[in-house]
Coordinates of C-alpha atoms and ligand atoms in Angstrom, one line a residue:
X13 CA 63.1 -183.9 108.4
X14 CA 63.1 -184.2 112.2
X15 CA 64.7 -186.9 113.6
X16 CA 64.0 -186.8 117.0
X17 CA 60.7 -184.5 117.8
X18 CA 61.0 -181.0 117.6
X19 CA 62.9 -178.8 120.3
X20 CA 64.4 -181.4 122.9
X21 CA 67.7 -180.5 124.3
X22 CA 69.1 -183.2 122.3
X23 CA 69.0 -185.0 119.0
X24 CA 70.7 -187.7 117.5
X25 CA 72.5 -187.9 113.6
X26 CA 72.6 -191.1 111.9
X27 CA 76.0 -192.1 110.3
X28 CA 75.6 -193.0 106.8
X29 CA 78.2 -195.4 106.7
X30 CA 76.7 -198.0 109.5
X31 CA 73.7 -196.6 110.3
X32 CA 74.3 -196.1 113.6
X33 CA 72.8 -192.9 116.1
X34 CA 75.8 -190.3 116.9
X35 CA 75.4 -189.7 120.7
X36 CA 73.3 -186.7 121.8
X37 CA 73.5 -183.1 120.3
X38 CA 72.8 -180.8 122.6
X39 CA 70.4 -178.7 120.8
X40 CA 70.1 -174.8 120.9
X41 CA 67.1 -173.8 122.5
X42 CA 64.4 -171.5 120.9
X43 CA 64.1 -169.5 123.6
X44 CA 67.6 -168.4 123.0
X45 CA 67.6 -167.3 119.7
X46 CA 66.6 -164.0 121.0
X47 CA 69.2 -163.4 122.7
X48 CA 71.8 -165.0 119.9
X49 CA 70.0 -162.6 117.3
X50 CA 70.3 -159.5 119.8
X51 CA 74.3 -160.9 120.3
X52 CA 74.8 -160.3 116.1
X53 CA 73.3 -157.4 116.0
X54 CA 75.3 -155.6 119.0
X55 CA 78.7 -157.6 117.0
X56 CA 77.5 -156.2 113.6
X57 CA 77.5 -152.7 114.4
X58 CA 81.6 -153.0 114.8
X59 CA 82.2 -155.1 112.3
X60 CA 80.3 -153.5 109.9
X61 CA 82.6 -150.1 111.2
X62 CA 86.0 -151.9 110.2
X63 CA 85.1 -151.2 106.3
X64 CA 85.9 -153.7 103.5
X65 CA 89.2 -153.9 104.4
X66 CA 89.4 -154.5 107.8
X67 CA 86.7 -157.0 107.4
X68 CA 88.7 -158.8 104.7
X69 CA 91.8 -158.6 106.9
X70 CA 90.3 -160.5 109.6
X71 CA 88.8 -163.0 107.7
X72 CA 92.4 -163.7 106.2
X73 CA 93.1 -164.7 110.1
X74 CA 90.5 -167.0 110.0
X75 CA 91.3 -168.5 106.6
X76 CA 94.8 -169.1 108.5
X77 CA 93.2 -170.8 110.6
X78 CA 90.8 -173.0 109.3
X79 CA 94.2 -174.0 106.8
X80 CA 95.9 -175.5 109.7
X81 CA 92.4 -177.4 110.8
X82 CA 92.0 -179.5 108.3
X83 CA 92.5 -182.8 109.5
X84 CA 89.7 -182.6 111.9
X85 CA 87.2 -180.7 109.4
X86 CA 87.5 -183.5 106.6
X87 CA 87.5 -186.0 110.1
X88 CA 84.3 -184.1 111.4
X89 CA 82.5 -184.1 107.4
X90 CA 83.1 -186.8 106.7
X91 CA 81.5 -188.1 109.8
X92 CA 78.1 -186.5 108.6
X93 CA 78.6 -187.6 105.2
X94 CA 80.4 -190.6 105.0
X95 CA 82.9 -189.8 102.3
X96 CA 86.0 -188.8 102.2
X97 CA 87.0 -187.0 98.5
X98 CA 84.4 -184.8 98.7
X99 CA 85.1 -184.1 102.3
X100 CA 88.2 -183.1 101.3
X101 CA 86.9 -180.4 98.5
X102 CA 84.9 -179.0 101.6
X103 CA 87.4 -178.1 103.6
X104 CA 89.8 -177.0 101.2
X105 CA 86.6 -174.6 100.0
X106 CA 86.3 -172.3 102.8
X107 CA 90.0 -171.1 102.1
X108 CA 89.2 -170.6 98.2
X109 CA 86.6 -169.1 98.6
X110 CA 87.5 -166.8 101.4
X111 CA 90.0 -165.0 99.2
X112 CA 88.2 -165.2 96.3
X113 CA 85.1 -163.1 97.6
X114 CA 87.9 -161.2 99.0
X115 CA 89.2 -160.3 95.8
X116 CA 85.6 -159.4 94.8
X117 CA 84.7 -157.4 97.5
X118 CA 86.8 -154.1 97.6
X119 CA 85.7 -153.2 94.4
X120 CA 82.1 -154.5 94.8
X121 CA 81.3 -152.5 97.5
X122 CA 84.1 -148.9 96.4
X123 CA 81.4 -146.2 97.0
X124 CA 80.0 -144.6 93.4
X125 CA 78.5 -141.7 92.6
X126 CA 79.6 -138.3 90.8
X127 CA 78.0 -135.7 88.7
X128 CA 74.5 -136.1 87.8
X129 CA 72.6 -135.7 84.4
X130 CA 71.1 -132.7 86.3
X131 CA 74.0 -130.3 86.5
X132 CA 73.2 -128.8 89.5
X133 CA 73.0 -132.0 91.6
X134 CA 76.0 -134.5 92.6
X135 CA 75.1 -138.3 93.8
X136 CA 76.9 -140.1 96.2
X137 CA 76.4 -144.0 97.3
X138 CA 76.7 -145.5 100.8
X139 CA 75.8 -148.6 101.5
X140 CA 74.0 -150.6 104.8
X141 CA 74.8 -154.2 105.0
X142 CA 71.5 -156.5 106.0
X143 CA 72.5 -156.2 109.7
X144 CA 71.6 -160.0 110.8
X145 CA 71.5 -162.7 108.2
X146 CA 70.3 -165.8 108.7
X147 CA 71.5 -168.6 106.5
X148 CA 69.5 -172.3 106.5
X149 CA 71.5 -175.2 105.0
X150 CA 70.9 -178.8 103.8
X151 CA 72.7 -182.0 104.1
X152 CA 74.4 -182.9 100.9
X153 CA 77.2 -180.7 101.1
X154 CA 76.9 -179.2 104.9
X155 CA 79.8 -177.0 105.4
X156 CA 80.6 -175.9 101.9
X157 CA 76.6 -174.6 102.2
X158 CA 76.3 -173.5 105.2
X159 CA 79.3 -171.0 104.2
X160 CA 78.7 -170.3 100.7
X161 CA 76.4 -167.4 101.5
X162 CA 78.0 -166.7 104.7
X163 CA 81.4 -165.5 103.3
X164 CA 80.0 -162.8 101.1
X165 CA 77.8 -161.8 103.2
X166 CA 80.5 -161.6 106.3
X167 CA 82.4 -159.1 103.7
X168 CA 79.8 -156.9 103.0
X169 CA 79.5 -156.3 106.6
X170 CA 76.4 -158.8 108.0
X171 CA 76.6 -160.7 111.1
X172 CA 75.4 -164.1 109.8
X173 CA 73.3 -166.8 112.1
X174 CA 73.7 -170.1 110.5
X175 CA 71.6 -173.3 110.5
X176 CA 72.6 -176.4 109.2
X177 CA 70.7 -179.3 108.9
X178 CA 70.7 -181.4 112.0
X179 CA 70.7 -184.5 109.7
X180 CA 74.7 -183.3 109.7
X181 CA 75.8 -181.7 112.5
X182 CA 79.2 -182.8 113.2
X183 CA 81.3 -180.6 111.1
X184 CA 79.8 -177.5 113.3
X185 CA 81.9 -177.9 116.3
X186 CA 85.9 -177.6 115.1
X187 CA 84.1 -174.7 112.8
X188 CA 83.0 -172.9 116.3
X189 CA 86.9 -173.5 117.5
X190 CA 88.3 -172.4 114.6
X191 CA 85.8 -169.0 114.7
X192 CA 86.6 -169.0 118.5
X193 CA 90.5 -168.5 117.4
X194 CA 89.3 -165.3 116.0
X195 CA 88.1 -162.8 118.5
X196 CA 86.6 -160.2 115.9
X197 CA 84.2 -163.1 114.9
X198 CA 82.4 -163.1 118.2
X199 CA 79.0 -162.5 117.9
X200 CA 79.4 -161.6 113.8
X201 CA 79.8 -165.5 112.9
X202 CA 77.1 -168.0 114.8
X203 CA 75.9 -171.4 114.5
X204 CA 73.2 -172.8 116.2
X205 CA 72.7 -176.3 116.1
X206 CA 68.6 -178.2 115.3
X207 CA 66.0 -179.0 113.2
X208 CA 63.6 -177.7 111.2
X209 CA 61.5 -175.6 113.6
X210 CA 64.7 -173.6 114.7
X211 CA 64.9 -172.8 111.0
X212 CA 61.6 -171.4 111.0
X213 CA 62.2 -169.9 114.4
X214 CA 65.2 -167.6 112.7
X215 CA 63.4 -166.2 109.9
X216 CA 61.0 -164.3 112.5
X217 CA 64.1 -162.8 114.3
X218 CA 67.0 -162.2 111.2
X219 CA 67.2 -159.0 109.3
X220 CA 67.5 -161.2 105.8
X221 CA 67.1 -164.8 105.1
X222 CA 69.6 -167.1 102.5
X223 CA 68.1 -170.8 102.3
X224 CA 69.6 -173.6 100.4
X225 CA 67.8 -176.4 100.5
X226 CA 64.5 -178.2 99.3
X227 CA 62.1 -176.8 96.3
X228 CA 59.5 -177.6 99.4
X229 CA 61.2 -176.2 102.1
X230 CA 62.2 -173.1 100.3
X231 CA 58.5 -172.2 99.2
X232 CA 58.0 -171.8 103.2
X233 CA 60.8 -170.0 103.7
X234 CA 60.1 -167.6 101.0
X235 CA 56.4 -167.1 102.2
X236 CA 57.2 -166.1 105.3
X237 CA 60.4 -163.7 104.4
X238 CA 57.2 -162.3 102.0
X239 CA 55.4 -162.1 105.0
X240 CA 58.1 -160.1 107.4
X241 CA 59.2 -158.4 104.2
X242 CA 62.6 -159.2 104.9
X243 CA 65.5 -159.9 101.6
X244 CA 64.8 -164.0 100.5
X245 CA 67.5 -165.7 98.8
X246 CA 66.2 -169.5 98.3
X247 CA 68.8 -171.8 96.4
X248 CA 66.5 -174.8 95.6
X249 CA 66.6 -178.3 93.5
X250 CA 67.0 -179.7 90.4
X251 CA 66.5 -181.6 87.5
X252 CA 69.3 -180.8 85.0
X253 CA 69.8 -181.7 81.7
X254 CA 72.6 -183.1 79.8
X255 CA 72.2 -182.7 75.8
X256 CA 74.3 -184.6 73.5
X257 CA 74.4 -183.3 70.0
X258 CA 75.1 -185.1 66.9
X259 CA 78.6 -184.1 66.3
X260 CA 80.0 -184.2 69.9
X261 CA 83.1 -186.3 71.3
X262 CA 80.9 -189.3 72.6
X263 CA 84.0 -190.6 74.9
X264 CA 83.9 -187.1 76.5
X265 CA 80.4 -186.7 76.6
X266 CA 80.7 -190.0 78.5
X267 CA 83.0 -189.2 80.9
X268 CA 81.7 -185.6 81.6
X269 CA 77.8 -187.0 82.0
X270 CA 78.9 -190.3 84.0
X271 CA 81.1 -187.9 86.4
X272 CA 78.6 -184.8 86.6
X273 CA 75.6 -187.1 87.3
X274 CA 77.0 -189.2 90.2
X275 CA 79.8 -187.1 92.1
X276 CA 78.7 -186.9 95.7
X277 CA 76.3 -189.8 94.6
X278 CA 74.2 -187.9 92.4
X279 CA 73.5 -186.1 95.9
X280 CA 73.7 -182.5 94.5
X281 CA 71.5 -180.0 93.4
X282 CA 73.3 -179.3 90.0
X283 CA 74.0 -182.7 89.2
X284 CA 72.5 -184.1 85.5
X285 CA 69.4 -186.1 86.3
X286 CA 67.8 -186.3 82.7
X287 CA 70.5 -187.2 79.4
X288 CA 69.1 -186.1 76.0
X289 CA 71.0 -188.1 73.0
X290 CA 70.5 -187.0 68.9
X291 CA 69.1 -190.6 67.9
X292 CA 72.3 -191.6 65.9
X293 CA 74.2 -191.3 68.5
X294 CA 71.8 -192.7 71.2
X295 CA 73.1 -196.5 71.3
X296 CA 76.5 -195.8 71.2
X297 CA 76.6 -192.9 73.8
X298 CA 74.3 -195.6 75.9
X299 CA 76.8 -198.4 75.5
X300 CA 79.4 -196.0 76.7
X301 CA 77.7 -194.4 79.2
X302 CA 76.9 -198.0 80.8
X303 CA 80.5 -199.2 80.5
X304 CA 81.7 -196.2 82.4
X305 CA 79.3 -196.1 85.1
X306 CA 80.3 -200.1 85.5
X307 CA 83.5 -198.9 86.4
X308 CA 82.4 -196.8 89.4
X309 CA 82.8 -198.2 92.3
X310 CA 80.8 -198.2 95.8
X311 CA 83.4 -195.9 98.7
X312 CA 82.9 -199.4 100.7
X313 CA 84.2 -200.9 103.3
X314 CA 87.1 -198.5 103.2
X315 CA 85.7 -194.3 101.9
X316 CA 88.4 -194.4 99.7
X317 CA 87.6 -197.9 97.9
X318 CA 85.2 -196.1 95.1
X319 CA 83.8 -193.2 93.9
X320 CA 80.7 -193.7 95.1
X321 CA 79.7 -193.0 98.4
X322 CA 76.7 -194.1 101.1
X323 CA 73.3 -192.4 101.2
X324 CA 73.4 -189.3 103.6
X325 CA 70.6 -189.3 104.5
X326 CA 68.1 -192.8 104.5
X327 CA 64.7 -191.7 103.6
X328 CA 66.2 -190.3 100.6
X329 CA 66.6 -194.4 99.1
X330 CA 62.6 -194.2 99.3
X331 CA 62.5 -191.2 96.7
X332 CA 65.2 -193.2 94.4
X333 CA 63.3 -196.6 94.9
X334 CA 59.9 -195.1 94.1
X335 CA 61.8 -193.1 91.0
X336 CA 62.9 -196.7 89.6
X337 CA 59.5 -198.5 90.1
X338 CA 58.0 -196.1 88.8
X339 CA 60.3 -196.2 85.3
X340 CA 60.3 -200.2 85.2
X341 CA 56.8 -200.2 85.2
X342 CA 56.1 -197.8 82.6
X343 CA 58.8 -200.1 80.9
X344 CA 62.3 -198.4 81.0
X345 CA 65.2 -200.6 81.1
X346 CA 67.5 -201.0 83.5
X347 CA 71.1 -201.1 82.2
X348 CA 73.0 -201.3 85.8
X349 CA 72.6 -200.6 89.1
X350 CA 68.8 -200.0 89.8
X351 CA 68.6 -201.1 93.4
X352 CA 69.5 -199.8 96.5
X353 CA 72.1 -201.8 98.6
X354 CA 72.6 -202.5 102.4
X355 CA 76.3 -202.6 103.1
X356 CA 77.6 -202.6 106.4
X357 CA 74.5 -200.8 108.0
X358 CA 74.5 -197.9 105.2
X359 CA 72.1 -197.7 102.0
X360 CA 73.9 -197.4 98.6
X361 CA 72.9 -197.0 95.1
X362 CA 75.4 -198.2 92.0
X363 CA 75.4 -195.4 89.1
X364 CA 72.2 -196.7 87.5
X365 CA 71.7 -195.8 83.4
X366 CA 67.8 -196.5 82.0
X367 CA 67.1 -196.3 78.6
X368 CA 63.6 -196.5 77.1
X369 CA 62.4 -193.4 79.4
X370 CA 59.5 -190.7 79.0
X371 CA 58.6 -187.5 80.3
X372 CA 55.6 -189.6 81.7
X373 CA 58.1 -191.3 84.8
X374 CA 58.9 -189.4 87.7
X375 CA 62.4 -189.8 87.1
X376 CA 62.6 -187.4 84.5
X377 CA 60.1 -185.1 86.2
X378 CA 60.8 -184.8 89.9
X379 CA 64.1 -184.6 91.5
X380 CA 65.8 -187.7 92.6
X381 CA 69.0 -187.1 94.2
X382 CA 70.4 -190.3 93.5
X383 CA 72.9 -191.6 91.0
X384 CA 70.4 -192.4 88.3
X385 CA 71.4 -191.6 84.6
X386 CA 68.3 -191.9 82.6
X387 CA 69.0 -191.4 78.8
X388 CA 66.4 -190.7 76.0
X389 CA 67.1 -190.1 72.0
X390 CA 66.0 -186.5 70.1
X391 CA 65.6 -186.0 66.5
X392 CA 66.2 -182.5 65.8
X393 CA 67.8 -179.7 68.4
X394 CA 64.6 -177.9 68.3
X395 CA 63.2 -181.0 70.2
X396 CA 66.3 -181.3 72.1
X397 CA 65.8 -177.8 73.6
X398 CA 61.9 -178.1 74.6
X399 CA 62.5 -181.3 76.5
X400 CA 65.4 -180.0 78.8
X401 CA 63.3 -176.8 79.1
X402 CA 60.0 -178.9 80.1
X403 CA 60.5 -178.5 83.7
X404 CA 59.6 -176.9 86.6
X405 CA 63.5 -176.5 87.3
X406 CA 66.0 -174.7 85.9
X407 CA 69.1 -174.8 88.1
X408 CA 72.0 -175.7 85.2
X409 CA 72.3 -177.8 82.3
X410 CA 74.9 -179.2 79.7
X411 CA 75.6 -179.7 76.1
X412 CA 77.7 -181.4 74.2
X413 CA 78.5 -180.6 70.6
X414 CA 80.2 -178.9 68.4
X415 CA 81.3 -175.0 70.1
X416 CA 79.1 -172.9 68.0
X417 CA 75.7 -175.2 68.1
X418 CA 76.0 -176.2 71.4
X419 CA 76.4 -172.8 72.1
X420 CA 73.5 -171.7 70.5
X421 CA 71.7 -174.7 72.0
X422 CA 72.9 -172.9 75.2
X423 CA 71.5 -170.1 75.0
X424 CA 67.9 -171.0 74.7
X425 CA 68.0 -173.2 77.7
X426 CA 66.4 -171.9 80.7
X427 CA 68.7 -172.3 83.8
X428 CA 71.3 -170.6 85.3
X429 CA 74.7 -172.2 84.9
X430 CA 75.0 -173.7 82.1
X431 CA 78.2 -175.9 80.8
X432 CA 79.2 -176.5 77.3
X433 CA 81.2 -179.7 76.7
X434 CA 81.5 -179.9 80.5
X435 CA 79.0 -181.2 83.1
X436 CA 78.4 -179.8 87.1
X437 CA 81.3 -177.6 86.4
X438 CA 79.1 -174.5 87.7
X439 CA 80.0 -175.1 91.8
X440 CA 83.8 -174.7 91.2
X441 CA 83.2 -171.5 89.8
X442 CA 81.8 -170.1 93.4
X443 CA 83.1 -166.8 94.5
X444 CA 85.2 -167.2 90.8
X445 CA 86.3 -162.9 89.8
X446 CA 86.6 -164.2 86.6
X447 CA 82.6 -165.6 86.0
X448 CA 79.3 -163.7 85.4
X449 CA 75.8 -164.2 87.5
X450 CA 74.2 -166.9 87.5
X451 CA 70.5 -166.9 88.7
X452 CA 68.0 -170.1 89.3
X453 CA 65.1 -170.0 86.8
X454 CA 61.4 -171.4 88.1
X455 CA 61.4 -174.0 90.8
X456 CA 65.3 -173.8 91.4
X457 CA 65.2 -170.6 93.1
X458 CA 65.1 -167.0 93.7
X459 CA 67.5 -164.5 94.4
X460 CA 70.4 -163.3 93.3
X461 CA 74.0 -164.5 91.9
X462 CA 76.0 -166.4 93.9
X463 CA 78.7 -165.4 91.5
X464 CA 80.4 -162.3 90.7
X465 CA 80.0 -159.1 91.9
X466 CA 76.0 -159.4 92.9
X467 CA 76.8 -161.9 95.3
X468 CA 78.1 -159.7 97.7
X469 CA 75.7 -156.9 96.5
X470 CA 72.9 -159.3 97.4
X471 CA 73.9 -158.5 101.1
X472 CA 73.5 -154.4 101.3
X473 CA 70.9 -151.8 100.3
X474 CA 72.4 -149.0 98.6
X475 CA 71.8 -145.4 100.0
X476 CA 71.1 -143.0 97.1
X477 CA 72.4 -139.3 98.5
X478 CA 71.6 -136.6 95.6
X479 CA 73.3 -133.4 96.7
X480 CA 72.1 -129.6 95.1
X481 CA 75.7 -128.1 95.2
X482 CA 74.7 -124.5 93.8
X483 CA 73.0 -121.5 95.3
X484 CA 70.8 -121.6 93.1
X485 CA 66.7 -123.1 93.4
X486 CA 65.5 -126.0 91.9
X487 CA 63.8 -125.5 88.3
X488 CA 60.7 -127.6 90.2
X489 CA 60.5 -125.3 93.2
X490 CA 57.4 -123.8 93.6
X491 CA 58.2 -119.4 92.9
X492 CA 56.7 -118.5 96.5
Ligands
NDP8 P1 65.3 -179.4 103.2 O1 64.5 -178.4 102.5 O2 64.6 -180.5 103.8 O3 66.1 -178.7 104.4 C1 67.0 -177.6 104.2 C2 67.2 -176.9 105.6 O4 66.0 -176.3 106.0 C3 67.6 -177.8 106.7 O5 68.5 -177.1 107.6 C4 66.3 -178.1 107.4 O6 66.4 -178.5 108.7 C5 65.6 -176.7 107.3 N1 64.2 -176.7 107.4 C6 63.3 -177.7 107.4 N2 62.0 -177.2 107.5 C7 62.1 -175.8 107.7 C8 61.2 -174.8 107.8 N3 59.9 -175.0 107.9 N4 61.7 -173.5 108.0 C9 63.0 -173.3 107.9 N5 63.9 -174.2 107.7 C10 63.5 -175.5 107.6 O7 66.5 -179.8 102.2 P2 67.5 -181.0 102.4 O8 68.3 -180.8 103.6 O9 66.8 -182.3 102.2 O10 68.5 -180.8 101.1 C11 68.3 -181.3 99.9 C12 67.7 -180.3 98.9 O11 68.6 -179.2 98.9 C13 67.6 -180.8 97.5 O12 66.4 -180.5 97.0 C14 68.7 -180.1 96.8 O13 68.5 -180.0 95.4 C15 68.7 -178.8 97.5 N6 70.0 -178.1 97.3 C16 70.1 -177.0 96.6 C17 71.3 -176.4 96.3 C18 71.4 -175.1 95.4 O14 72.4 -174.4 95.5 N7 70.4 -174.8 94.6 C19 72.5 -176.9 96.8 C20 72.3 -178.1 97.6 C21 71.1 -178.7 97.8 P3 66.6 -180.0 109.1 O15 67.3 -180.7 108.0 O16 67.3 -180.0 110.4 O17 65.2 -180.5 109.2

């Protein structure tokens, strides 16, 4: 995904909105990343020493911070992205979720232990956190993901080295002020700024490796954290399916699907790209489902005119283009949208519903990342199931229906979040107390939870110290 060729002291971002090159990044140069990764490990050694506490404490500070930086966050992602409400749900993340993994994190990581089942022994915990962490984040959502791993992983006591895309690099500099406000952070929090390469570059150097990001991309990154034998956490795409069940509230199941498959543009990893619809229901959730998406409007000229905002990032219209062609000419039809739109310098795509779709098209096989809402008719939930399992993803899913069978309709679904009469509810749950893990099946991922208590567990090993507190030998010692 280079833009410029690899490692020059300067690349460019185009702005989604007109097009246009930012001026030149300065970009950070691999032969420093030694010395960056040498910098965190030096600052993890004290801020691993402050405890749970002191770590959450200082981090508070920070959230502070960032609070009363607002303004020129949203300003600066918006830049990248060219939107504005969803800029706006960035921003206000890294507060949320800043106390909520606070919240987590004292009892996550109390030491355990006690008496053993062997009456003579006590066990006691103590726990290392990974000492440098690397993080590599994508495009669609570049500061809430390029901190959602970062935060838990701050608390357990890392010193994290983060990556963003270059396709998005604006929203890194009033992030490095804010962290500069923060003089415990030196060193312990780091972003470096460039493509791909640099990526691959921090994988050989980190202690443990967190990579949102492309199915593609993450395969890579997983081999080679196989190869160094150093903790992987890849957070990958998607294809999710939305299952409507004879039974269910079509106007809700409307609204839900319409909203889960095209917020952000359809430009996230857990939004519904595939719509399953019990046959009797099929031509009047369709109707619905096409009146509603008419109703969305492009975020142009003004971000706040619509919901639906410009293409991040512009080879990504190919994929949707190919994904349409592809379904007109194995004879879907078209309901609305279905093209991609030049506006002002930026690519657009209108929420787009097809009807008349198989498992044969590549837009109910590969990911598209684009608004695209292609619905198909079931005849029995037995069917309903094996089509939103066949898939080589299995990131989250809906279903809508009655509680009890889309419940149990739930349950046999293989992904991790999963919403019932709800749709991409699963990211406003992040760093949630309240929710249980949630882990990618197949394609989507490997890893643990970003949820609940694991996802700050994902970030130490645990030190198992067995004690013999009596006098007396061991029943295994040898009698010399
Ligand atoms: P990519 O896989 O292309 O890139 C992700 C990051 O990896 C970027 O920072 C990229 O740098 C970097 N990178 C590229 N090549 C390498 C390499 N060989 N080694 C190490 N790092 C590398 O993904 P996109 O940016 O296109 O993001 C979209 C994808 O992310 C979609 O598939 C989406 O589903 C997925 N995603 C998954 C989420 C999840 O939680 N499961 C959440 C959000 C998105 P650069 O861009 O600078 O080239």
């Amino acid at each position: 995904m280079t833009l410029t060729a690899p490692q020059t002291d300067a690349f460019r971002a185009r702005n989604p909105r007109d097009g246009q090159p930012s001026a030149p990044i300065p970009a950070t140069p691999l032969a420093q990343l030694e010395d960056i990764v040498a910098r965190a490990r030096a600052a993890q050694k004290a801020w691993a020493a402050r405890g749970v506490e002191g770590r959450i404490a200082v981090l508070a500070r920070w959230r502070d911070v960032i609070e009363a930086m607002q303004d020129s966050l949203i300003a600066a992602v918006s830049q990248d992205t060219g939107r504005v409400l969803e800029s706006r749900r960035e921003a206000a993340n890294i507060g949320k979720w800043i106390d909520r993994w606070s919240a987590i994190a004292p009892k996550a990581l109390a030491p355990r232990g006690g008496q053993t089942s062997i009456p003579s022994f006590t066990c006691a915990s103590e726990i290392a956190a990974i000492p440098v962490l690397g993080v590599i984040s994508p495009w669609n959502f570049p500061m809430s993901l390029s901190l959602m791993d970062a935060i838990p992983a701050l608390l357990a006591g890392c010193a994290v080295i983060i990556k963003p895309s270059e396709v998005t690099p604006h929203f890194i500099a009033p992030l490095e002020r804010s962290i500069a406000r923060i003089p415990e952070l030196e060193g312990v929090l780091t972003y470096i700024r460039g493509a791909g390469d640099l990526g691959a570059a921090l994988i050989e150097h980190v202690d443990g490796i967190c990579f949102t990001g492309s199915t593609a991309t993450g395969r890579k990154v997983a081999a080679r954290a196989g190869a160094r034998l150093i903790p992987c956490f890849v957070e990958l795409g998607g294809k999710d399916p939305a299952i409507v069940l004879e039974g269910a509230d079509l106007e809700r199941a409307a609204r839900a699907i319409v909203t889960g498959a095209t917020l952000g543009t359809g430009q996230q990893c857990y939004s519904i790209e595939r719509i399953y619809v019990a046959r009797p229901l099929h031509d009047a959730f369709l109707a619905l489902l096409t009146e509603k998406a008419r109703k969305l409007k492009l975020a142009f000229p003004q971000p706040t005119d619509g919901q639906i905002g410009p293409l991040i990032f512009a080879p990504q219209a190919q994929i949707i283009t190919a994904h349409l062609q592809d379904a007109r000419d194995k004879g879907a039809i078209v309901h609305c949208g279905g093209e991609i739109e030049r506006h002002g310098g930026g690519l657009w795509v209108a929420p787009t519903v097809l009807s008349q779709v198989t498992h044969a098209m590549d837009v109910m096989r590969d990911e598209t990342f684009g608004p695209l809402m292609p619905v198909m008719a079931f005849d029995s939930e037995h069917e309903a199931v094996r089509l939103a399992n066949e898939s080589s993803y299995g990131l989250s899913a809906a279903v809508f229906g009655p509680q009890e069978r889309a419940m149990a309709v739930a349950r046999q679904l293989n992904a991790g979040g999963i919403n019932v009469n709800d749709a991409g509810a699963t990211p406003f749950f992040i760093g949630d107390p309240s929710v249980t893990p949630k882990e990618p099946f197949g394609a989507s991922g490997l890893g643990g939870s970003r949820t609940g208590p694991d996802s700050i567990l994902r970030f130490v090993r645990h030190k198992m110290i067995v004690t013999n507190v009596t006098n007396e030998p061991s029943a295994w010692w040898y009698d010399v």
